[in-house]
CSV table of C-alpha atoms in Angstrom, one decimal:
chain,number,residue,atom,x,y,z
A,128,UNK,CA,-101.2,1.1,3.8
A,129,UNK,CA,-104.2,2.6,1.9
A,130,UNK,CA,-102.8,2.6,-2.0
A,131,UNK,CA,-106.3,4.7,-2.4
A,132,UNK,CA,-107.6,7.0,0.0
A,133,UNK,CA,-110.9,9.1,-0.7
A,134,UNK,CA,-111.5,11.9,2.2
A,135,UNK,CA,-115.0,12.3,1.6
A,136,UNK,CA,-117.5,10.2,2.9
A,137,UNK,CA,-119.9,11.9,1.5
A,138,UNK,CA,-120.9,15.2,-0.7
A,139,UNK,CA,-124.1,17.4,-1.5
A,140,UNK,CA,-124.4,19.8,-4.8
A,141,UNK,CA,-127.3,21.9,-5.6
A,142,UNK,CA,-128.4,20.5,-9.6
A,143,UNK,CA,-126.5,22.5,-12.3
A,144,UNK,CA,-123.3,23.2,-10.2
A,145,UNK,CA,-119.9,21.8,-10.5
A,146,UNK,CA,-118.9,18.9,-8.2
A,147,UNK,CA,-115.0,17.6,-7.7
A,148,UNK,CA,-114.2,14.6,-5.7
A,149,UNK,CA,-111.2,13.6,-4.3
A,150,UNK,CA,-108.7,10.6,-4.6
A,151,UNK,CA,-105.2,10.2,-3.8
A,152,UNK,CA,-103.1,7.3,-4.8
A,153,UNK,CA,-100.2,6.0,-3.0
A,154,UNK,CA,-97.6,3.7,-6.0
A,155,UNK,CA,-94.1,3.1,-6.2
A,156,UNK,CA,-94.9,2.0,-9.8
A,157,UNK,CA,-93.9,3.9,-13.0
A,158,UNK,CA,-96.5,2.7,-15.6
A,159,UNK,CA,-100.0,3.1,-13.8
A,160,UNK,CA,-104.2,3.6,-14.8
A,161,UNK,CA,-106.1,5.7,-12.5
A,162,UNK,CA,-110.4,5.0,-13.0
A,163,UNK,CA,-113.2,6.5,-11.8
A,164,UNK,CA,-116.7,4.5,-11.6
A,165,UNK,CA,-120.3,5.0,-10.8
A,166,UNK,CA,-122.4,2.8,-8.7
A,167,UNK,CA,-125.9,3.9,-8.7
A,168,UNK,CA,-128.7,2.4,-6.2
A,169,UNK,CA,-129.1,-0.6,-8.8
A,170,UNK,CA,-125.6,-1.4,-7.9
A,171,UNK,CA,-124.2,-1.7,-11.1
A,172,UNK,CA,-120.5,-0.5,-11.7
A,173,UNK,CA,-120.4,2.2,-14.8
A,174,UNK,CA,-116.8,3.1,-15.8
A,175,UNK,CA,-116.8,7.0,-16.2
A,176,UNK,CA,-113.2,8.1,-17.1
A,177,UNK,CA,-109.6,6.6,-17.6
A,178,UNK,CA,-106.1,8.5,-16.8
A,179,UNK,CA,-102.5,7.0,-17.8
A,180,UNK,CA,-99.6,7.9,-15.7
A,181,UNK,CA,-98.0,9.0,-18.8
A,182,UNK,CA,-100.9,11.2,-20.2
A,183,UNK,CA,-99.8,14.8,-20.0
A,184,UNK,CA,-103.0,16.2,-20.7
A,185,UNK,CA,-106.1,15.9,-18.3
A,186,UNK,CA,-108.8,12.9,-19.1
A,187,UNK,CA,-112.3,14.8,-20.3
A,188,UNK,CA,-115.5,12.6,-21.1
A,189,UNK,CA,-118.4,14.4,-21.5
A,190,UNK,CA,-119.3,16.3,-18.3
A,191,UNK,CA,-116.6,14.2,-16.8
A,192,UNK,CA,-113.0,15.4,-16.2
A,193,UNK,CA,-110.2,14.7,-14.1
A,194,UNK,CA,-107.8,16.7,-12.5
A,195,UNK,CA,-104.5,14.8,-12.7
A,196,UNK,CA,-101.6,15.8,-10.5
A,197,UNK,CA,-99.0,13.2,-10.7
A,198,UNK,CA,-96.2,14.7,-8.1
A,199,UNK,CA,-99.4,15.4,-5.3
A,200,UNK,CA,-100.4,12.0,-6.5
A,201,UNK,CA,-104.0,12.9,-7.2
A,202,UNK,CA,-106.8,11.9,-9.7
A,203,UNK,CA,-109.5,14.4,-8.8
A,204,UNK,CA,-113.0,13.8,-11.1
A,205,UNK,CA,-114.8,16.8,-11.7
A,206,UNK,CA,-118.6,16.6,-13.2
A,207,UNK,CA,-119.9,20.0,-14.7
A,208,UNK,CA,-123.5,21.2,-14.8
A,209,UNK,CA,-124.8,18.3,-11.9
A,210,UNK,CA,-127.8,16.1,-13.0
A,211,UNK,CA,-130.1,14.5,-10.4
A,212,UNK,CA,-129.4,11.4,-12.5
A,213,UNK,CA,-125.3,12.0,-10.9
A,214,UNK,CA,-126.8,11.2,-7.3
A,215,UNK,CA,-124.6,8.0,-6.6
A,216,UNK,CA,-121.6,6.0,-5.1
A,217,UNK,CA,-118.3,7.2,-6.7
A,218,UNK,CA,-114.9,4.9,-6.7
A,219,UNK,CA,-111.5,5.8,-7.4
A,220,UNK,CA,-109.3,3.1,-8.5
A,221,UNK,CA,-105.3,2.2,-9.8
A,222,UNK,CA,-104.7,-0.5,-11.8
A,223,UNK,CA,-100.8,-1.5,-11.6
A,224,UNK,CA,-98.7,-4.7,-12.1
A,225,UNK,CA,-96.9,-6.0,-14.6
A,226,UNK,CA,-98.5,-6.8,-17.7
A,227,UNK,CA,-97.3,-10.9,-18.5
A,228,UNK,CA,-98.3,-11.6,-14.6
A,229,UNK,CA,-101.4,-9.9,-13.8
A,230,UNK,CA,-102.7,-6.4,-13.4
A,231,UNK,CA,-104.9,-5.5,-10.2
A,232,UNK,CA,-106.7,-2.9,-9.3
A,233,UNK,CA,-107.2,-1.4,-6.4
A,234,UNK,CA,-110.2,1.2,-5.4
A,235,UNK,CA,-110.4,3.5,-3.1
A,236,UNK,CA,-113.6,3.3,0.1
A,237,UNK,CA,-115.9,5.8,-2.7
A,238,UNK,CA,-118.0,9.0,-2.1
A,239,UNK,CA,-121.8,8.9,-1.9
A,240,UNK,CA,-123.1,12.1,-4.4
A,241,UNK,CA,-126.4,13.3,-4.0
A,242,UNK,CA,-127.4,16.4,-5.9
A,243,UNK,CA,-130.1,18.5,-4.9
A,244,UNK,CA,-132.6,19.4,-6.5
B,191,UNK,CA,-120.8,-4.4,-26.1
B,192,UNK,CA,-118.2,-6.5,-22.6
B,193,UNK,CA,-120.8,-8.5,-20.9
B,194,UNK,CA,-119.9,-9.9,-17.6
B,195,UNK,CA,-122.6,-12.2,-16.4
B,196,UNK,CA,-123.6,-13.6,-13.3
B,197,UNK,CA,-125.5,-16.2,-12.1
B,198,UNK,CA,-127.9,-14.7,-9.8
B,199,UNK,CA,-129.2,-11.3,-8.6
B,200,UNK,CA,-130.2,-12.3,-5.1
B,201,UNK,CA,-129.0,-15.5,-3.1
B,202,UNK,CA,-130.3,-16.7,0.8
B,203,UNK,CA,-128.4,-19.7,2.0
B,204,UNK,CA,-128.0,-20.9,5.3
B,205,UNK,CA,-125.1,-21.4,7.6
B,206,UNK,CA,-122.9,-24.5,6.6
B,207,UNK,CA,-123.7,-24.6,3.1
B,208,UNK,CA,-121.8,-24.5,0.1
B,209,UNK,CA,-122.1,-21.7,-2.3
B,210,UNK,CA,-121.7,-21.3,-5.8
B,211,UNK,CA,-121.4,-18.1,-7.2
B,212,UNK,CA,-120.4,-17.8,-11.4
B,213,UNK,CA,-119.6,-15.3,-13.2
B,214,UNK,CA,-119.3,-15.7,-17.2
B,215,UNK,CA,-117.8,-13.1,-19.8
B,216,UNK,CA,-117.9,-12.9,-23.3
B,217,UNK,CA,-115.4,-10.9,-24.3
B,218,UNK,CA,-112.4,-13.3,-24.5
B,219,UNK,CA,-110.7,-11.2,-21.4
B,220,UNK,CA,-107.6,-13.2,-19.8
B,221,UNK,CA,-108.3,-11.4,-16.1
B,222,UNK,CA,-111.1,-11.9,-13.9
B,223,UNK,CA,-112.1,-10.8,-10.6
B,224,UNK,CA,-114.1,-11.8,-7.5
B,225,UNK,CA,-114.7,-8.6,-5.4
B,226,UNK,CA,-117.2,-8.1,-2.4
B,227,UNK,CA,-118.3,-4.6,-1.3
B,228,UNK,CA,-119.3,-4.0,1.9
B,229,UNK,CA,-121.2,-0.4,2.7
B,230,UNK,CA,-118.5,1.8,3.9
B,231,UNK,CA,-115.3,-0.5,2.8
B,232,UNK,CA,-115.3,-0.5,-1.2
B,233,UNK,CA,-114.7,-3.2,-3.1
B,234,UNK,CA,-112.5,-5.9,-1.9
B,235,UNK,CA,-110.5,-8.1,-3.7
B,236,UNK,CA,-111.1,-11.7,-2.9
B,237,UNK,CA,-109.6,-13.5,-5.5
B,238,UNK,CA,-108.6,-13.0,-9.2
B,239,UNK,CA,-107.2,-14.7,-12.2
B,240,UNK,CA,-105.1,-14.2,-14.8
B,241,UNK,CA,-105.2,-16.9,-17.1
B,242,UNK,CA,-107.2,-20.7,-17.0
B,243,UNK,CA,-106.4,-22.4,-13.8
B,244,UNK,CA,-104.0,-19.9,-12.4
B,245,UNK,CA,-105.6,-17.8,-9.2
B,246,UNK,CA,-104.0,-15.2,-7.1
B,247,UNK,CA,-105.4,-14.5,-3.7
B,248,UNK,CA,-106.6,-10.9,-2.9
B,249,UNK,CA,-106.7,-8.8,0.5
B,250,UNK,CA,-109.9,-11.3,1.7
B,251,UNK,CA,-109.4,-14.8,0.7
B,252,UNK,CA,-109.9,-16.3,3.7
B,253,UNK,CA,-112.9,-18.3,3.6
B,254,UNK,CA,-113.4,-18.3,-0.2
B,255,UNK,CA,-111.9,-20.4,-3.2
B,256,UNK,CA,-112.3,-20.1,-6.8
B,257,UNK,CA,-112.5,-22.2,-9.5
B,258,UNK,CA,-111.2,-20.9,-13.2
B,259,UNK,CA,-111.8,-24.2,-15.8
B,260,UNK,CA,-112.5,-22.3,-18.8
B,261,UNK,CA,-111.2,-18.6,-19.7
B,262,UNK,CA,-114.4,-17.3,-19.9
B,263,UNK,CA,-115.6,-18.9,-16.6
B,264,UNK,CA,-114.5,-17.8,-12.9
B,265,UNK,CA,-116.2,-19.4,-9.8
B,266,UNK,CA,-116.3,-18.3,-6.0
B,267,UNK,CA,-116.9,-20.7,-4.0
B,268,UNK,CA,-118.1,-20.6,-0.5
B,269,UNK,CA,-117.0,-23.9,0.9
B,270,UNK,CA,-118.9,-23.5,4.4
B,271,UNK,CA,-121.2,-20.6,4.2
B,272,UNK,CA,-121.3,-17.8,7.0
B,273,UNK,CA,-123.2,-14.9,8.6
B,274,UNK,CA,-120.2,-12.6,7.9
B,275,UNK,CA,-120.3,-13.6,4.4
B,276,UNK,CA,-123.6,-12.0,3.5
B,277,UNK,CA,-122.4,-9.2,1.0
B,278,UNK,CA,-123.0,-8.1,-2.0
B,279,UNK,CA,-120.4,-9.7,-4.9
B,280,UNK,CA,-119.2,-8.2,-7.5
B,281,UNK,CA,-117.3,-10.2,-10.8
B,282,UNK,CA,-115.5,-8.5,-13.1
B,283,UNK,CA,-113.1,-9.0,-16.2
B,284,UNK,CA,-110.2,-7.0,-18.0
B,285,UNK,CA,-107.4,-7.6,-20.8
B,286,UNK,CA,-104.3,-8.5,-19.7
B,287,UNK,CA,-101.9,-5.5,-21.3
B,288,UNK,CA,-101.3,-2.4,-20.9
B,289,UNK,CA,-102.7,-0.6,-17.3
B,290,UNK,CA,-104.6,1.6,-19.8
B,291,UNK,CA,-107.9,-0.8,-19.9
B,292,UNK,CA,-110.9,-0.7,-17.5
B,293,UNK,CA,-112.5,-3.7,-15.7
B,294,UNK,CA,-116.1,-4.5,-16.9
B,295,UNK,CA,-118.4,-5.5,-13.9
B,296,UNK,CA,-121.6,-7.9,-13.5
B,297,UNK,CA,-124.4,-6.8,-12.5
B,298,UNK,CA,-123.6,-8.4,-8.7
B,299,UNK,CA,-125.1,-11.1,-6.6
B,300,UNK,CA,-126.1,-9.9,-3.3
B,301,UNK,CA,-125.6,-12.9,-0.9
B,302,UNK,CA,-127.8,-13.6,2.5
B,303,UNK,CA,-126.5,-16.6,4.7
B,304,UNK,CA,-129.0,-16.9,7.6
């Protein structure tokens, strides 16, 4: 079974508007890190934002956010005022394991951005 | 700054061969990771490591082995190279603790076996 799931292949936004993109998880663990990266056309993975299963409040980084919903099981990321520089591949992954064996994560199939000009 | 490192960009072998691909960090990290990515399938976890010669095998191993000598050395190796191997390949590295710390990824070697 998918432990990451991303419904959207891809998405368009016009420059300046807001953008959210989708991720649900799928963990039967209690302790768990939800990540969201950036892959643009030089292929490079940037990490963008970090969520704890025990954070209460919502991640924020700059123009990035993330909607956290633990009981729906989703880890949204939201990026205010669009940039043409945004246009790029877009992964949601869960790291989980236990901490004296070895963590993994696992990402989700990502959502190609492109904002429009 | 984490720097992950890898050996190559760009990489055309031909069927049979044996492939190295190495990935250094520098940042004293216990874990490391050997993903490919594949357009339309994410990353995929080949192999991974949590400490000097201990491996785990990921979703893909098949194919694959890995080599992990030093901490801050991890090695895919290709023993009989492939068509369906040509992918791009992506190392990465983390602390082992807590779930609350990111991976840091090289820069990726994009592999062509002819």
């Amino acid at each position: 079974a998918q432990k990451i799931t991303q419904t959207q292949p891809g998405m368009f936004v016009q420059e300046k508007e807001a953008v959210t993109l989708d991720c649900t998880y799928d963990t039967s663990d209690q302790s768990y890190g939800l990540f969201w990266y950036k892959q643009p056309s030089s292929g490079e993975m940037i990490f963008l934002i970090y969520q704890g299963s025990y954070d209460e409040q919502n991640a924020t980084e700059g123009r990035y956010s993330l909607n956290f919903q633990k009981a729906r099981k989703s880890a949204n990321l939201v990026i205010s005022a669009s940039q043409l520089g945004d246009s790029a591949m877009y992964f949601c992954a869960m790291r989980e394991g236990q901490r004296n064996y070895g963590q993994n994560f696992v990402f989700g199939p990502g959502t190609r951005l492109s904002v429009l000009p | 700054d984490v720097k992950v490192t890898q050996s190559s960009r760009y990489l055309v072998k031909r069927t049979g061969e044996k492939v190295f691909l190495e990935c250094v960090q520098d940042m004293d990290h216990e874990n490391m990771f050997w993903y490919r990515q594949d357009p339309g399938l994410g990353l995929r976890l080949i192999y991974f490591s949590y400490d000097v010669k201990m491996k785990e095998k990921g979703d893909i191993p098949e194919g694959y082995s890995v080599s992990r000598e030093k901490k801050e050395r991890f090695s895919l190796i290709l023993e009989s190279a492939s068509t369906n191997q040509t992918s791009m390949y992506l190392c990465a590295s983390s602390r082992l603790g807590p779930n609350t710390d990111t991976q840091y990824f090289g820069p990726g070697t994009r592999l062509t076996v002819l």
